[in-house]
Coordinates of N, CA and C and ligand atoms in Angstrom, one line a residue:
M1 N 47.7 136.5 140.1 CA 46.5 136.4 140.8 C 45.5 137.4 140.7
H2 N 44.2 136.9 140.5 CA 43.3 137.3 140.1 C 42.1 137.6 141.5
F3 N 42.1 138.9 141.9 CA 41.3 138.8 143.4 C 39.7 139.4 143.3
H4 N 38.9 139.1 143.6 CA 37.2 139.5 143.5 C 37.1 140.4 145.1
I5 N 36.9 141.4 145.1 CA 36.8 142.0 146.5 C 35.2 142.6 146.4
L6 N 34.6 141.7 147.3 CA 33.4 142.3 147.6 C 32.9 142.9 148.8
I7 N 32.3 144.1 148.4 CA 31.9 145.2 149.3 C 30.7 145.4 149.9
G8 N 30.5 145.5 151.2 CA 29.2 145.5 152.3 C 29.3 147.1 152.6
T9 N 28.7 147.7 152.1 CA 28.6 149.2 152.5 C 27.3 149.7 152.6
T10 N 27.1 150.4 153.3 CA 25.9 151.2 153.5 C 26.0 152.9 153.3
S11 N 27.1 153.3 153.8 CA 27.6 155.0 153.9 C 28.7 155.5 153.3
G12 N 29.6 154.4 152.4 CA 30.7 154.4 151.7 C 32.2 154.1 152.7
N13 N 32.0 154.3 153.8 CA 33.4 153.7 154.6 C 34.4 152.5 153.9
T14 N 33.2 151.7 153.8 CA 34.1 150.2 153.2 C 34.6 150.7 151.9
E15 N 33.8 151.2 150.8 CA 33.9 151.3 149.5 C 35.2 151.6 149.3
Y16 N 35.9 153.0 150.2 CA 37.0 153.7 150.6 C 37.9 152.8 150.6
L17 N 37.6 152.1 151.6 CA 39.0 150.9 152.1 C 39.0 150.0 151.2
A18 N 38.2 149.5 150.7 CA 38.3 148.3 149.5 C 39.3 148.8 147.9
D19 N 38.8 150.5 148.1 CA 39.5 151.0 146.9 C 41.1 151.0 147.2
E20 N 41.3 151.1 148.2 CA 42.9 151.2 148.8 C 43.7 150.1 149.0
V21 N 43.0 148.8 149.2 CA 43.1 147.5 149.2 C 43.2 147.4 147.7
S22 N 42.4 147.4 147.0 CA 42.3 147.1 145.3 C 43.9 147.7 144.9
K23 N 44.1 148.8 145.2 CA 45.1 149.7 144.7 C 46.4 148.9 145.0
A24 N 46.6 148.7 146.5 CA 47.9 147.8 147.0 C 47.9 146.7 146.1
L25 N 46.9 145.8 146.0 CA 47.2 144.5 145.2 C 47.3 144.8 143.6
I26 N 47.2 145.6 143.3 CA 47.2 146.0 141.6 C 48.7 146.4 141.5
E27 N 49.0 147.3 142.5 CA 50.6 147.7 142.5 C 51.5 146.7 142.5
E28 N 51.0 145.6 143.1 CA 51.9 144.3 143.3 C 51.7 143.5 142.3
G29 N 51.2 143.8 141.3 CA 51.3 143.1 139.6 C 49.8 142.1 139.7
H30 N 48.7 142.1 141.0 CA 47.9 141.5 140.9 C 46.8 141.8 140.1
Q31 N 45.7 141.1 139.7 CA 44.4 142.2 139.3 C 43.3 141.8 139.9
A32 N 42.7 142.8 140.3 CA 41.5 143.0 141.2 C 40.3 143.7 140.6
T33 N 39.4 142.7 141.1 CA 37.9 143.4 140.6 C 37.0 143.7 141.6
L34 N 36.6 145.2 141.9 CA 35.7 145.5 143.0 C 34.2 145.2 142.5
H35 N 33.8 144.8 143.2 CA 32.1 144.2 143.2 C 31.4 145.0 144.4
D36 N 31.1 146.2 143.9 CA 30.1 147.2 144.9 C 28.5 146.9 145.2
Q37 N 27.8 146.1 144.2 CA 26.9 145.6 144.4 C 27.1 144.2 144.2
P38 N 28.1 143.0 144.9 CA 27.9 141.9 144.5 C 26.7 141.1 144.3
S39 N 26.8 140.2 143.3 CA 25.6 139.5 143.0 C 26.1 138.1 142.2
D40 N 25.4 136.9 142.6 CA 26.1 135.7 141.9 C 25.7 135.6 140.3
T41 N 25.2 136.4 139.7 CA 25.4 136.6 138.5 C 27.0 137.1 138.0
E42 N 27.5 138.1 138.9 CA 28.7 138.6 138.3 C 29.9 137.9 139.3
V43 N 30.1 137.9 140.5 CA 30.8 137.5 141.3 C 31.1 136.1 140.9
P44 N 32.4 135.1 140.4 CA 32.9 134.1 140.1 C 32.2 133.0 141.3
M45 N 31.5 132.2 141.1 CA 31.2 131.1 142.1 C 31.8 129.9 142.3
K46 N 32.9 130.2 141.3 CA 34.2 128.7 141.5 C 35.2 128.9 140.8
N47 N 36.3 128.2 141.7 CA 37.9 128.8 141.3 C 38.2 130.3 141.2
A48 N 37.5 130.7 142.6 CA 37.9 131.9 142.8 C 38.7 132.2 144.3
H49 N 39.4 133.8 144.4 CA 39.6 134.3 145.8 C 38.7 135.5 146.0
W50 N 38.3 135.2 146.9 CA 37.3 136.5 147.4 C 37.7 137.2 148.5
L51 N 37.8 138.7 148.5 CA 37.9 139.3 149.4 C 36.8 140.1 149.9
L52 N 36.0 139.8 151.2 CA 35.3 140.4 151.3 C 35.6 141.5 152.6
C53 N 35.0 142.9 152.0 CA 35.0 143.5 153.1 C 33.9 144.2 153.7
I54 N 33.5 143.5 154.7 CA 31.8 143.7 154.9 C 31.8 144.4 156.1
A55 N 30.9 145.6 156.4 CA 30.4 146.7 157.3 C 29.4 146.0 157.9
T56 N 29.1 146.4 159.4 CA 27.9 145.9 160.3 C 27.0 147.0 160.1
H57 N 25.9 146.9 159.9 CA 24.7 148.3 160.3 C 23.6 147.6 161.0
G58 N 22.6 148.3 161.1 CA 21.7 148.2 162.0 C 21.9 147.1 163.4
A59 N 21.4 146.4 163.8 CA 21.5 145.2 165.0 C 22.5 144.5 164.1
G60 N 23.8 144.5 163.8 CA 24.5 143.3 163.7 C 23.7 142.5 162.5
E61 N 23.4 143.7 161.7 CA 22.9 143.3 160.2 C 24.0 143.5 158.9
Y62 N 23.8 142.8 158.1 CA 25.0 143.2 156.7 C 24.8 144.5 155.9
A63 N 25.6 145.4 155.7 CA 25.4 146.5 155.0 C 24.5 146.2 153.9
D64 N 24.2 147.5 153.4 CA 23.0 147.4 152.4 C 23.6 146.7 151.1
S65 N 24.7 147.4 150.5 CA 25.4 146.3 149.3 C 25.5 145.3 149.1
I66 N 26.1 144.4 150.2 CA 25.8 142.9 150.4 C 24.7 142.0 150.7
Y67 N 24.0 143.0 151.3 CA 22.8 142.3 152.0 C 22.1 141.1 151.1
P68 N 21.7 141.7 149.7 CA 21.0 140.5 148.7 C 21.8 139.3 148.3
F69 N 23.1 139.5 148.2 CA 24.3 138.5 147.9 C 23.8 137.6 149.0
M70 N 23.9 138.1 150.2 CA 24.2 137.1 151.7 C 22.8 136.3 151.7
Q71 N 21.4 137.0 151.2 CA 20.7 136.4 151.5 C 20.4 135.3 150.6
S72 N 20.9 135.5 149.2 CA 21.2 134.6 148.2 C 21.7 133.5 148.4
L73 N 22.9 133.5 149.2 CA 23.8 132.4 149.5 C 23.0 131.8 150.8
T74 N 22.3 132.2 151.6 CA 21.5 131.7 152.5 C 20.4 130.6 151.9
D75 N 19.5 131.4 150.8 CA 18.6 130.8 150.6 C 19.0 129.7 149.2
N76 N 19.8 129.8 148.6 CA 20.3 129.0 147.3 C 21.0 127.8 148.1
R77 N 22.1 128.2 148.8 CA 23.5 127.4 149.4 C 23.9 126.7 148.4
P78 N 24.5 127.4 147.5 CA 25.6 126.8 146.3 C 26.6 126.3 147.2
D79 N 27.5 125.3 146.2 CA 28.6 124.6 146.6 C 29.8 125.8 146.7
L80 N 30.4 126.2 147.6 CA 31.5 126.9 147.5 C 32.9 126.3 147.9
S81 N 33.0 125.2 147.3 CA 34.1 124.3 147.9 C 35.4 124.8 147.2
S82 N 35.4 125.4 146.0 CA 36.3 125.9 145.2 C 36.8 127.3 145.5
I83 N 36.0 127.9 146.4 CA 36.4 129.3 146.6 C 37.2 129.4 147.9
H84 N 38.2 130.4 148.0 CA 39.1 130.6 149.0 C 38.8 132.1 149.5
Y85 N 39.0 132.2 150.8 CA 38.3 133.8 151.1 C 39.2 134.1 152.3
A86 N 39.3 135.3 152.1 CA 39.4 136.2 153.4 C 38.7 137.7 153.8
L87 N 38.5 137.9 154.9 CA 37.3 138.8 155.5 C 38.1 139.8 156.2
I88 N 37.6 141.0 156.1 CA 37.7 142.3 156.8 C 36.4 142.7 157.1
G89 N 36.1 142.8 158.4 CA 35.2 143.3 159.0 C 35.2 144.7 159.5
I90 N 34.4 145.5 159.0 CA 34.4 147.2 159.7 C 33.3 147.1 160.6
G91 N 33.3 147.7 161.6 CA 32.5 148.2 162.6 C 32.8 149.3 163.5
D92 N 32.1 149.2 164.7 CA 32.3 150.3 165.6 C 32.2 149.8 166.8
S93 N 32.8 149.5 167.9 CA 33.2 148.7 169.2 C 32.2 149.5 170.2
S94 N 31.7 150.6 170.2 CA 30.4 151.1 171.0 C 29.0 150.2 170.7
Y95 N 29.0 149.4 169.7 CA 27.9 148.4 169.2 C 28.3 147.0 170.2
D96 N 27.1 146.6 170.6 CA 26.8 145.4 171.2 C 27.3 144.2 170.2
T97 N 26.8 144.3 169.0 CA 27.1 143.5 167.7 C 28.3 144.1 167.1
F98 N 29.2 144.3 167.8 CA 30.4 144.4 167.0 C 31.0 143.6 166.1
C99 N 30.9 144.3 164.5 CA 31.2 143.3 163.5 C 30.7 142.0 163.5
Q100 N 29.4 142.0 164.0 CA 28.6 140.7 163.7 C 28.4 140.3 162.5
A101 N 28.0 141.2 161.3 CA 28.0 140.9 159.8 C 29.1 140.2 159.4
A102 N 30.6 140.3 159.8 CA 31.5 139.7 159.3 C 31.5 138.7 159.5
Q103 N 31.2 138.3 161.1 CA 31.4 136.8 161.9 C 30.2 135.8 161.1
D104 N 29.0 136.5 160.9 CA 27.8 135.8 160.2 C 28.2 135.5 158.8
A105 N 29.0 136.5 158.1 CA 29.6 135.9 156.7 C 30.8 134.8 156.7
D106 N 31.4 134.8 157.8 CA 32.4 133.7 158.1 C 31.5 132.4 158.0
A107 N 30.9 132.4 159.3 CA 30.1 131.3 159.4 C 29.4 130.6 157.7
L108 N 28.7 131.7 157.5 CA 28.0 131.0 156.0 C 28.9 130.6 155.0
L109 N 29.9 131.1 154.7 CA 30.7 130.6 153.7 C 31.3 129.4 154.1
S110 N 31.9 129.3 155.1 CA 32.9 127.9 155.9 C 31.6 127.2 155.8
G111 N 30.5 127.3 156.0 CA 29.4 125.9 155.8 C 28.6 125.8 154.8
L112 N 29.1 126.8 153.6 CA 29.1 126.2 152.3 C 30.2 125.5 151.5
G113 N 31.5 125.5 152.3 CA 32.5 124.8 151.9 C 33.4 125.6 151.6
A114 N 33.3 126.9 151.6 CA 34.6 128.0 151.3 C 35.8 127.6 152.1
R115 N 36.9 128.2 151.8 CA 38.0 127.8 152.6 C 38.6 129.2 152.9
R116 N 38.5 129.5 154.4 CA 39.5 130.9 154.7 C 40.7 130.6 154.8
I117 N 41.7 131.7 154.3 CA 42.7 131.2 154.1 C 43.8 131.9 155.2
C118 N 43.1 133.1 156.0 CA 44.2 133.5 157.1 C 42.6 134.0 158.2
E119 N 43.3 134.6 159.2 CA 42.7 134.9 160.2 C 42.0 136.5 159.6
S120 N 41.0 136.7 159.8 CA 40.0 137.7 159.5 C 40.7 139.1 159.9
L121 N 40.8 140.0 159.4 CA 40.8 141.2 160.4 C 39.6 142.3 160.5
T122 N 39.8 142.8 161.8 CA 38.7 143.3 162.3 C 38.9 144.8 162.4
I123 N 38.2 145.6 161.9 CA 38.6 147.1 161.8 C 37.6 148.1 162.7
D124 N 38.0 148.5 163.8 CA 37.2 149.2 164.8 C 37.2 150.7 164.3
M125 N 36.4 151.3 163.8 CA 35.9 152.6 163.6 C 36.2 153.7 164.3
F126 N 35.5 153.2 165.8 CA 35.2 153.9 167.3 C 37.0 154.4 167.3
N127 N 38.1 153.6 167.1 CA 39.1 153.7 167.7 C 40.5 153.3 166.8
D128 N 40.2 153.1 165.5 CA 41.4 152.7 164.5 C 41.7 154.4 163.8
L129 N 43.0 154.8 164.0 CA 43.0 156.0 163.2 C 43.2 155.9 162.0
D130 N 43.9 154.7 161.6 CA 44.1 154.7 159.8 C 43.4 153.3 159.2
P131 N 42.1 152.9 159.7 CA 41.7 151.8 158.7 C 42.4 151.2 157.5
E132 N 42.5 152.0 156.8 CA 42.9 152.0 155.4 C 44.4 151.2 155.4
A133 N 45.3 151.9 156.3 CA 46.9 151.5 156.3 C 46.5 150.1 157.0
N134 N 46.0 150.1 157.6 CA 45.7 148.7 158.7 C 45.2 147.2 157.7
A135 N 44.5 147.9 157.0 CA 44.0 146.7 155.8 C 45.0 146.5 155.2
V136 N 45.8 147.7 154.6 CA 46.9 147.4 153.5 C 48.2 146.4 154.4
N137 N 48.1 146.7 155.7 CA 49.2 146.3 156.1 C 48.8 144.5 156.5
W138 N 47.8 144.3 156.7 CA 47.1 143.0 156.8 C 47.4 142.0 155.4
L139 N 47.1 142.6 154.5 CA 47.4 141.8 153.2 C 48.7 141.1 153.2
S140 N 49.7 141.4 154.1 CA 51.1 140.8 153.9 C 50.5 139.4 154.6
T141 N 49.6 139.5 155.7 CA 49.2 138.1 156.6 C 48.4 137.2 155.6
W142 N 47.6 138.0 154.9 CA 47.0 136.9 153.4 C 47.8 136.5 152.5
K143 N 48.9 137.3 152.3 CA 49.7 136.9 151.2 C 50.6 135.6 151.8
S144 N 51.0 135.8 152.9 CA 52.3 134.8 153.4 C 51.2 133.3 153.3
A145 N 49.9 133.7 154.0 CA 49.2 132.5 154.1 C 48.9 131.3 152.7
R146 N 48.5 132.5 151.4 CA 48.6 131.9 150.2 C 49.8 131.2 149.9
S147 N 50.8 131.8 150.3 CA 52.2 130.8 149.8 C 52.6 129.9 150.8
E148 N 51.8 129.4 151.8 CA 52.3 128.3 152.7 C 51.7 127.1 151.7
Ligands
FMN201 C1 22.6 153.0 161.8 C2 24.1 152.1 162.1 C3 24.3 151.1 162.7 C4 25.2 150.3 163.0 N1 25.3 149.2 163.8 C5 26.4 148.7 164.0 C6 26.7 147.3 164.7 O1 25.7 146.7 164.8 N2 28.1 146.9 164.8 C7 28.9 147.4 164.4 O2 30.1 146.9 164.8 N3 28.7 148.8 163.8 C8 27.6 148.9 163.7 N4 27.7 150.2 162.9 C9 28.8 151.0 162.6 C10 29.3 150.9 161.2 O3 29.6 149.5 160.7 C11 30.7 151.9 160.8 O4 30.0 153.3 160.9 C12 31.1 151.6 159.5 O5 32.5 152.4 159.3 C13 30.1 151.8 158.2 O6 30.9 151.6 157.1 P1 30.2 151.9 155.8 O7 30.0 153.2 155.8 O8 30.9 151.1 154.8 O9 28.7 151.4 155.6 C14 26.5 151.3 162.6 C15 26.7 152.5 162.0 C16 24.9 153.1 162.2 C17 25.4 154.4 161.2

């Protein structure tokens, strides 16, 4: 299966995490394409599996690299009914707006018809000692949801 990994990062932590997830998928024989500046000309907008890895910045805002893509979805409202997605939110629980961007992305995508296939993972950079390992472990949740 081919997975498109959409990265929302400002300072690079999420890119590192997405790389580790991508390696784990490839080791299992899947294809993975990393989109470090997602755009609707490059990310397949039909019949695709997306894994969004999104950090929250500002006061609950999308991280810089994915902000334009999310804005484009908000403005253009494409039909995403053939998209399956899963979501890893990255944030810091010392902020009131903990992982707000991932929650907003979830609401936006489901409102455009995309189907989330498993519970999202929330990574707390304040407390989580090994975020990359947590994300790779969580992949098994996603994989078992796909096989149902
Ligand atoms: C200026 C700034 C604002 C932040 N705002 C939030 C926030 O509102 N909510 C949250 O959960 N985390 C917030 N964070 C924490 C980041 O999500 C966390 O540091 C994350 O690892 C950044 O990922 P990145 O390196 O991929 O950009 C903020 C971090 C910074 C530096």
